Amino acid sequence: KPLPEGPKAMPASKSMGRLPFDGVTTYKTDYLKWPAQMMPVPARMSHQPFPDTRDFRSTYKGDYLKKPLPEHAPPQTAQWKPSPAKFYGDTNYRAEYYQKPLPEGPKAMPASKSMGRLPFDGVTTYKTDYLKWPAQMMPVPARMSHQPFPDTRDFRSTYKGDYLKKPL
């Protein structure tokens, strides 16, 4: 039996998605069509339940004694009632506050040197205490030429290294 021709070469200019595949697959060449046969249907068996003598009761269920609940009236829900007292809006802090006397002590700054009463004259402690240091020029380093790091990697896997090409 002669083998059918292989798939035809397609020009690179045509799109692969527009043309249907017209080659021969191994499925088409190796497929053997077998005649279909009906599976034998087994005879129906009648259902016979398993004789079960278990009652599935735990010792808790067996020993549990249900006691009757005492009868009582259903709880009454409380209805909202507005308070008859007037709302003043004062807090306990405000109502119970009393000012404590503070002892007289030395002031942090005498009134004669108070900064808040004098107009700002533009003199700050930074301006009065500033020391001007002489500026020093840093030497510029000489430009070095670019030296690439020697790369000794071969990027080969063990599969590539151990692969032996078979003669055709």
PDB file of C-alpha atoms in Angstrom:
ATOM      1  CA  LYS A   1       0.000   0.000   0.000  1.00  0.00           C
ATOM      2  CA  PRO A   2       1.627   3.286  -1.021  1.00  0.00           C
ATOM      3  CA  LEU A   3       1.954   6.013   1.604  1.00  0.00           C
ATOM      4  CA  PRO A   4      -0.013   9.187   0.971  1.00  0.00           C
ATOM      5  CA  GLU A   5       1.828  12.408   0.276  1.00  0.00           C
ATOM      6  CA  GLY A   6       2.916  14.505   3.247  1.00  0.00           C
ATOM      7  CA  PRO A   7       1.567  17.966   4.034  1.00  0.00           C
ATOM      8  CA  LYS A   8       2.062  20.555   1.342  1.00  0.00           C
ATOM      9  CA  ALA A   9       4.365  23.491   1.974  1.00  0.00           C
ATOM     10  CA  MET A  10       2.467  26.738   2.473  1.00  0.00           C
ATOM     11  CA  PRO A  11       3.869  30.034   1.239  1.00  0.00           C
ATOM     12  CA  ALA A  12       4.891  32.420   4.011  1.00  0.00           C
ATOM     13  CA  SER A  13       2.667  35.170   2.591  1.00  0.00           C
ATOM     14  CA  LYS A  14      -0.584  33.243   3.304  1.00  0.00           C
ATOM     15  CA  SER A  15      -2.109  33.181   6.769  1.00  0.00           C
ATOM     16  CA  MET A  16      -2.213  29.839   8.591  1.00  0.00           C
ATOM     17  CA  GLY A  17      -5.611  30.516  10.126  1.00  0.00           C
ATOM     18  CA  ARG A  18      -7.570  30.916   6.881  1.00  0.00           C
ATOM     19  CA  LEU A  19      -6.849  27.581   5.182  1.00  0.00           C
ATOM     20  CA  PRO A  20      -8.090  24.216   6.468  1.00  0.00           C
ATOM     21  CA  PHE A  21      -5.528  21.499   7.190  1.00  0.00           C
ATOM     22  CA  ASP A  22      -5.387  19.126   4.235  1.00  0.00           C
ATOM     23  CA  GLY A  23      -2.511  16.854   5.320  1.00  0.00           C
ATOM     24  CA  VAL A  24      -2.699  13.214   6.358  1.00  0.00           C
ATOM     25  CA  THR A  25      -2.473  12.433  10.063  1.00  0.00           C
ATOM     26  CA  THR A  26      -1.279   9.213  11.707  1.00  0.00           C
ATOM     27  CA  TYR A  27      -4.788   8.793  13.060  1.00  0.00           C
ATOM     28  CA  LYS A  28      -6.161   8.582   9.502  1.00  0.00           C
ATOM     29  CA  THR A  29      -3.451   6.196   8.314  1.00  0.00           C
ATOM     30  CA  ASP A  30      -3.397   3.847  11.353  1.00  0.00           C
ATOM     31  CA  TYR A  31      -7.133   3.805  12.204  1.00  0.00           C
ATOM     32  CA  LEU A  32      -8.829   0.399  12.128  1.00  0.00           C
ATOM     33  CA  LYS A  33     -12.598   0.426  12.092  1.00  0.00           C
ATOM     34  CA  TRP A  34     -14.049  -2.318  14.239  1.00  0.00           C
ATOM     35  CA  PRO A  35     -17.659  -3.451  13.908  1.00  0.00           C
ATOM     36  CA  ALA A  36     -19.875  -2.107  16.682  1.00  0.00           C
ATOM     37  CA  GLN A  37     -21.373  -4.687  19.053  1.00  0.00           C
ATOM     38  CA  MET A  38     -24.122  -4.243  21.584  1.00  0.00           C
ATOM     39  CA  MET A  39     -23.150  -4.859  25.168  1.00  0.00           C
ATOM     40  CA  PRO A  40     -25.151  -7.620  26.835  1.00  0.00           C
ATOM     41  CA  VAL A  41     -27.636  -6.203  29.344  1.00  0.00           C
ATOM     42  CA  PRO A  42     -27.448  -8.019  32.694  1.00  0.00           C
ATOM     43  CA  ALA A  43     -30.647  -9.519  34.077  1.00  0.00           C
ATOM     44  CA  ARG A  44     -32.378  -7.283  36.583  1.00  0.00           C
ATOM     45  CA  MET A  45     -31.931  -8.316  40.164  1.00  0.00           C
ATOM     46  CA  SER A  46     -34.659  -7.678  42.662  1.00  0.00           C
ATOM     47  CA  HIS A  47     -33.711  -5.416  45.527  1.00  0.00           C
ATOM     48  CA  GLN A  48     -33.525  -7.149  48.882  1.00  0.00           C
ATOM     49  CA  PRO A  49     -32.700  -4.845  51.782  1.00  0.00           C
ATOM     50  CA  PHE A  50     -30.035  -5.882  54.225  1.00  0.00           C
ATOM     51  CA  PRO A  51     -31.563  -7.225  57.433  1.00  0.00           C
ATOM     52  CA  ASP A  52     -30.764  -4.450  59.888  1.00  0.00           C
ATOM     53  CA  THR A  53     -31.086  -5.033  63.618  1.00  0.00           C
ATOM     54  CA  ARG A  54     -29.260  -1.851  64.662  1.00  0.00           C
ATOM     55  CA  ASP A  55     -31.275   0.975  66.207  1.00  0.00           C
ATOM     56  CA  PHE A  56     -28.527   3.680  65.909  1.00  0.00           C
ATOM     57  CA  ARG A  57     -29.116   4.887  69.465  1.00  0.00           C
ATOM     58  CA  SER A  58     -26.272   6.259  71.520  1.00  0.00           C
ATOM     59  CA  THR A  59     -26.012   5.794  75.253  1.00  0.00           C
ATOM     60  CA  TYR A  60     -26.883   9.474  75.645  1.00  0.00           C
ATOM     61  CA  LYS A  61     -30.113   8.988  73.694  1.00  0.00           C
ATOM     62  CA  GLY A  62     -30.883   5.795  75.585  1.00  0.00           C
ATOM     63  CA  ASP A  63     -30.236   7.266  79.053  1.00  0.00           C
ATOM     64  CA  TYR A  64     -31.674  10.740  78.422  1.00  0.00           C
ATOM     65  CA  LEU A  65     -34.770  11.604  80.435  1.00  0.00           C
ATOM     66  CA  LYS A  66     -36.756  14.488  79.041  1.00  0.00           C
ATOM     67  CA  LYS A  67     -37.993  16.745  81.800  1.00  0.00           C
ATOM     68  CA  PRO A  68     -41.002  19.011  81.316  1.00  0.00           C
ATOM     69  CA  LEU A  69     -40.291  22.733  81.218  1.00  0.00           C
ATOM     70  CA  PRO A  70     -41.940  24.922  83.858  1.00  0.00           C
ATOM     71  CA  GLU A  71     -44.714  27.095  82.566  1.00  0.00           C
ATOM     72  CA  HIS A  72     -44.140  30.826  82.800  1.00  0.00           C
ATOM     73  CA  ALA A  73     -45.508  33.975  81.299  1.00  0.00           C
ATOM     74  CA  PRO A  74     -43.821  35.317  78.178  1.00  0.00           C
ATOM     75  CA  PRO A  75     -41.399  38.191  78.847  1.00  0.00           C
ATOM     76  CA  GLN A  76     -42.785  41.680  78.415  1.00  0.00           C
ATOM     77  CA  THR A  77     -40.806  43.995  76.196  1.00  0.00           C
ATOM     78  CA  ALA A  78     -40.077  47.423  77.636  1.00  0.00           C
ATOM     79  CA  GLN A  79     -41.544  50.327  75.721  1.00  0.00           C
ATOM     80  CA  TRP A  80     -39.502  53.501  75.254  1.00  0.00           C
ATOM     81  CA  LYS A  81     -40.713  56.422  77.310  1.00  0.00           C
ATOM     82  CA  PRO A  82     -39.218  59.897  77.090  1.00  0.00           C
ATOM     83  CA  SER A  83     -37.514  61.158  80.244  1.00  0.00           C
ATOM     84  CA  PRO A  84     -39.491  63.864  82.134  1.00  0.00           C
ATOM     85  CA  ALA A  85     -36.251  65.673  83.139  1.00  0.00           C
ATOM     86  CA  LYS A  86     -35.160  68.754  81.229  1.00  0.00           C
ATOM     87  CA  PHE A  87     -31.920  68.628  79.225  1.00  0.00           C
ATOM     88  CA  TYR A  88     -29.402  71.231  80.331  1.00  0.00           C
ATOM     89  CA  GLY A  89     -26.447  70.189  78.181  1.00  0.00           C
ATOM     90  CA  ASP A  90     -23.874  70.555  80.986  1.00  0.00           C
ATOM     91  CA  THR A  91     -21.298  67.874  81.617  1.00  0.00           C
ATOM     92  CA  ASN A  92     -20.225  66.657  85.055  1.00  0.00           C
ATOM     93  CA  TYR A  93     -16.806  68.195  84.471  1.00  0.00           C
ATOM     94  CA  ARG A  94     -18.266  71.602  83.810  1.00  0.00           C
ATOM     95  CA  ALA A  95     -20.782  71.361  86.657  1.00  0.00           C
ATOM     96  CA  GLU A  96     -18.245  70.159  89.292  1.00  0.00           C
ATOM     97  CA  TYR A  97     -15.153  72.098  88.138  1.00  0.00           C
ATOM     98  CA  TYR A  98     -13.322  74.309  90.580  1.00  0.00           C
ATOM     99  CA  GLN A  99     -10.141  76.217  89.844  1.00  0.00           C
ATOM    100  CA  LYS A 100      -7.127  75.304  91.928  1.00  0.00           C
ATOM    101  CA  PRO A 101      -4.836  78.080  93.107  1.00  0.00           C
ATOM    102  CA  LEU A 102      -1.382  78.018  91.533  1.00  0.00           C
ATOM    103  CA  PRO A 103       1.672  79.159  93.518  1.00  0.00           C
ATOM    104  CA  GLU A 104       3.412  82.303  92.307  1.00  0.00           C
ATOM    105  CA  GLY A 105       6.887  81.445  90.994  1.00  0.00           C
ATOM    106  CA  PRO A 106       9.590  82.979  88.858  1.00  0.00           C
ATOM    107  CA  LYS A 107       8.511  83.697  85.283  1.00  0.00           C
ATOM    108  CA  ALA A 108      10.243  81.891  82.429  1.00  0.00           C
ATOM    109  CA  MET A 109      11.251  85.180  80.775  1.00  0.00           C
ATOM    110  CA  PRO A 110      11.327  88.579  82.393  1.00  0.00           C
ATOM    111  CA  ALA A 111       8.756  91.041  81.074  1.00  0.00           C
ATOM    112  CA  SER A 112      11.533  93.435  79.942  1.00  0.00           C
ATOM    113  CA  LYS A 113      12.944  90.830  77.477  1.00  0.00           C
ATOM    114  CA  SER A 114       9.602  89.687  76.191  1.00  0.00           C
ATOM    115  CA  MET A 115       9.873  88.978  72.452  1.00  0.00           C
ATOM    116  CA  GLY A 116       6.163  89.377  71.742  1.00  0.00           C
ATOM    117  CA  ARG A 117       6.039  93.142  72.371  1.00  0.00           C
ATOM    118  CA  LEU A 118       8.969  94.196  70.181  1.00  0.00           C
ATOM    119  CA  PRO A 119       8.822  94.392  66.392  1.00  0.00           C
ATOM    120  CA  PHE A 120      10.955  91.803  64.527  1.00  0.00           C
ATOM    121  CA  ASP A 121      14.248  93.408  63.492  1.00  0.00           C
ATOM    122  CA  GLY A 122      15.505  90.521  61.322  1.00  0.00           C
ATOM    123  CA  VAL A 123      18.309  89.436  63.674  1.00  0.00           C
ATOM    124  CA  THR A 124      18.162  85.770  64.650  1.00  0.00           C
ATOM    125  CA  THR A 125      20.481  83.590  66.699  1.00  0.00           C
ATOM    126  CA  TYR A 126      21.414  81.816  63.473  1.00  0.00           C
ATOM    127  CA  LYS A 127      22.652  85.117  61.996  1.00  0.00           C
ATOM    128  CA  THR A 128      24.499  86.181  65.136  1.00  0.00           C
ATOM    129  CA  ASP A 129      26.121  82.814  65.943  1.00  0.00           C
ATOM    130  CA  TYR A 130      26.864  81.618  62.373  1.00  0.00           C
ATOM    131  CA  LEU A 131      30.517  80.818  61.603  1.00  0.00           C
ATOM    132  CA  LYS A 132      31.446  80.838  57.945  1.00  0.00           C
ATOM    133  CA  TRP A 133      33.852  78.034  57.136  1.00  0.00           C
ATOM    134  CA  PRO A 134      36.118  78.202  54.090  1.00  0.00           C
ATOM    135  CA  ALA A 135      34.858  76.009  51.235  1.00  0.00           C
ATOM    136  CA  GLN A 136      37.237  73.322  50.025  1.00  0.00           C
ATOM    137  CA  MET A 137      37.061  71.959  46.499  1.00  0.00           C
ATOM    138  CA  MET A 138      36.979  68.195  46.322  1.00  0.00           C
ATOM    139  CA  PRO A 139      39.375  66.670  43.767  1.00  0.00           C
ATOM    140  CA  VAL A 140      37.571  65.181  40.769  1.00  0.00           C
ATOM    141  CA  PRO A 141      38.571  61.528  40.249  1.00  0.00           C
ATOM    142  CA  ALA A 142      40.138  60.635  36.915  1.00  0.00           C
ATOM    143  CA  ARG A 143      37.740  58.873  34.566  1.00  0.00           C
ATOM    144  CA  MET A 144      38.424  55.206  34.293  1.00  0.00           C
ATOM    145  CA  SER A 145      37.823  53.315  31.085  1.00  0.00           C
ATOM    146  CA  HIS A 146      35.070  50.697  31.187  1.00  0.00           C
ATOM    147  CA  GLN A 147      36.431  47.223  31.816  1.00  0.00           C
ATOM    148  CA  PRO A 148      33.753  44.543  31.370  1.00  0.00           C
ATOM    149  CA  PHE A 149      33.785  41.725  33.892  1.00  0.00           C
ATOM    150  CA  PRO A 150      35.144  38.524  32.294  1.00  0.00           C
ATOM    151  CA  ASP A 151      32.197  36.197  31.761  1.00  0.00           C
ATOM    152  CA  THR A 152      33.139  32.505  31.812  1.00  0.00           C
ATOM    153  CA  ARG A 153      29.617  31.071  31.724  1.00  0.00           C
ATOM    154  CA  ASP A 154      28.855  28.731  28.816  1.00  0.00           C
ATOM    155  CA  PHE A 155      25.017  28.622  29.191  1.00  0.00           C
ATOM    156  CA  ARG A 156      24.979  24.940  28.263  1.00  0.00           C
ATOM    157  CA  SER A 157      22.779  22.394  29.945  1.00  0.00           C
ATOM    158  CA  THR A 158      23.875  18.856  30.651  1.00  0.00           C
ATOM    159  CA  TYR A 159      21.435  17.724  27.965  1.00  0.00           C
ATOM    160  CA  LYS A 160      23.192  19.922  25.383  1.00  0.00           C
ATOM    161  CA  GLY A 161      26.614  18.784  26.571  1.00  0.00           C
ATOM    162  CA  ASP A 162      25.794  15.065  26.554  1.00  0.00           C
ATOM    163  CA  TYR A 163      23.679  15.055  23.379  1.00  0.00           C
ATOM    164  CA  LEU A 164      25.040  12.979  20.533  1.00  0.00           C
ATOM    165  CA  LYS A 165      23.551  13.667  17.122  1.00  0.00           C
ATOM    166  CA  LYS A 166      22.459  10.445  15.465  1.00  0.00           C
ATOM    167  CA  PRO A 167      23.365   9.873  11.801  1.00  0.00           C
ATOM    168  CA  LEU A 168      20.380   9.746   9.483  1.00  0.00           C
TER     169      LEU A 168
END
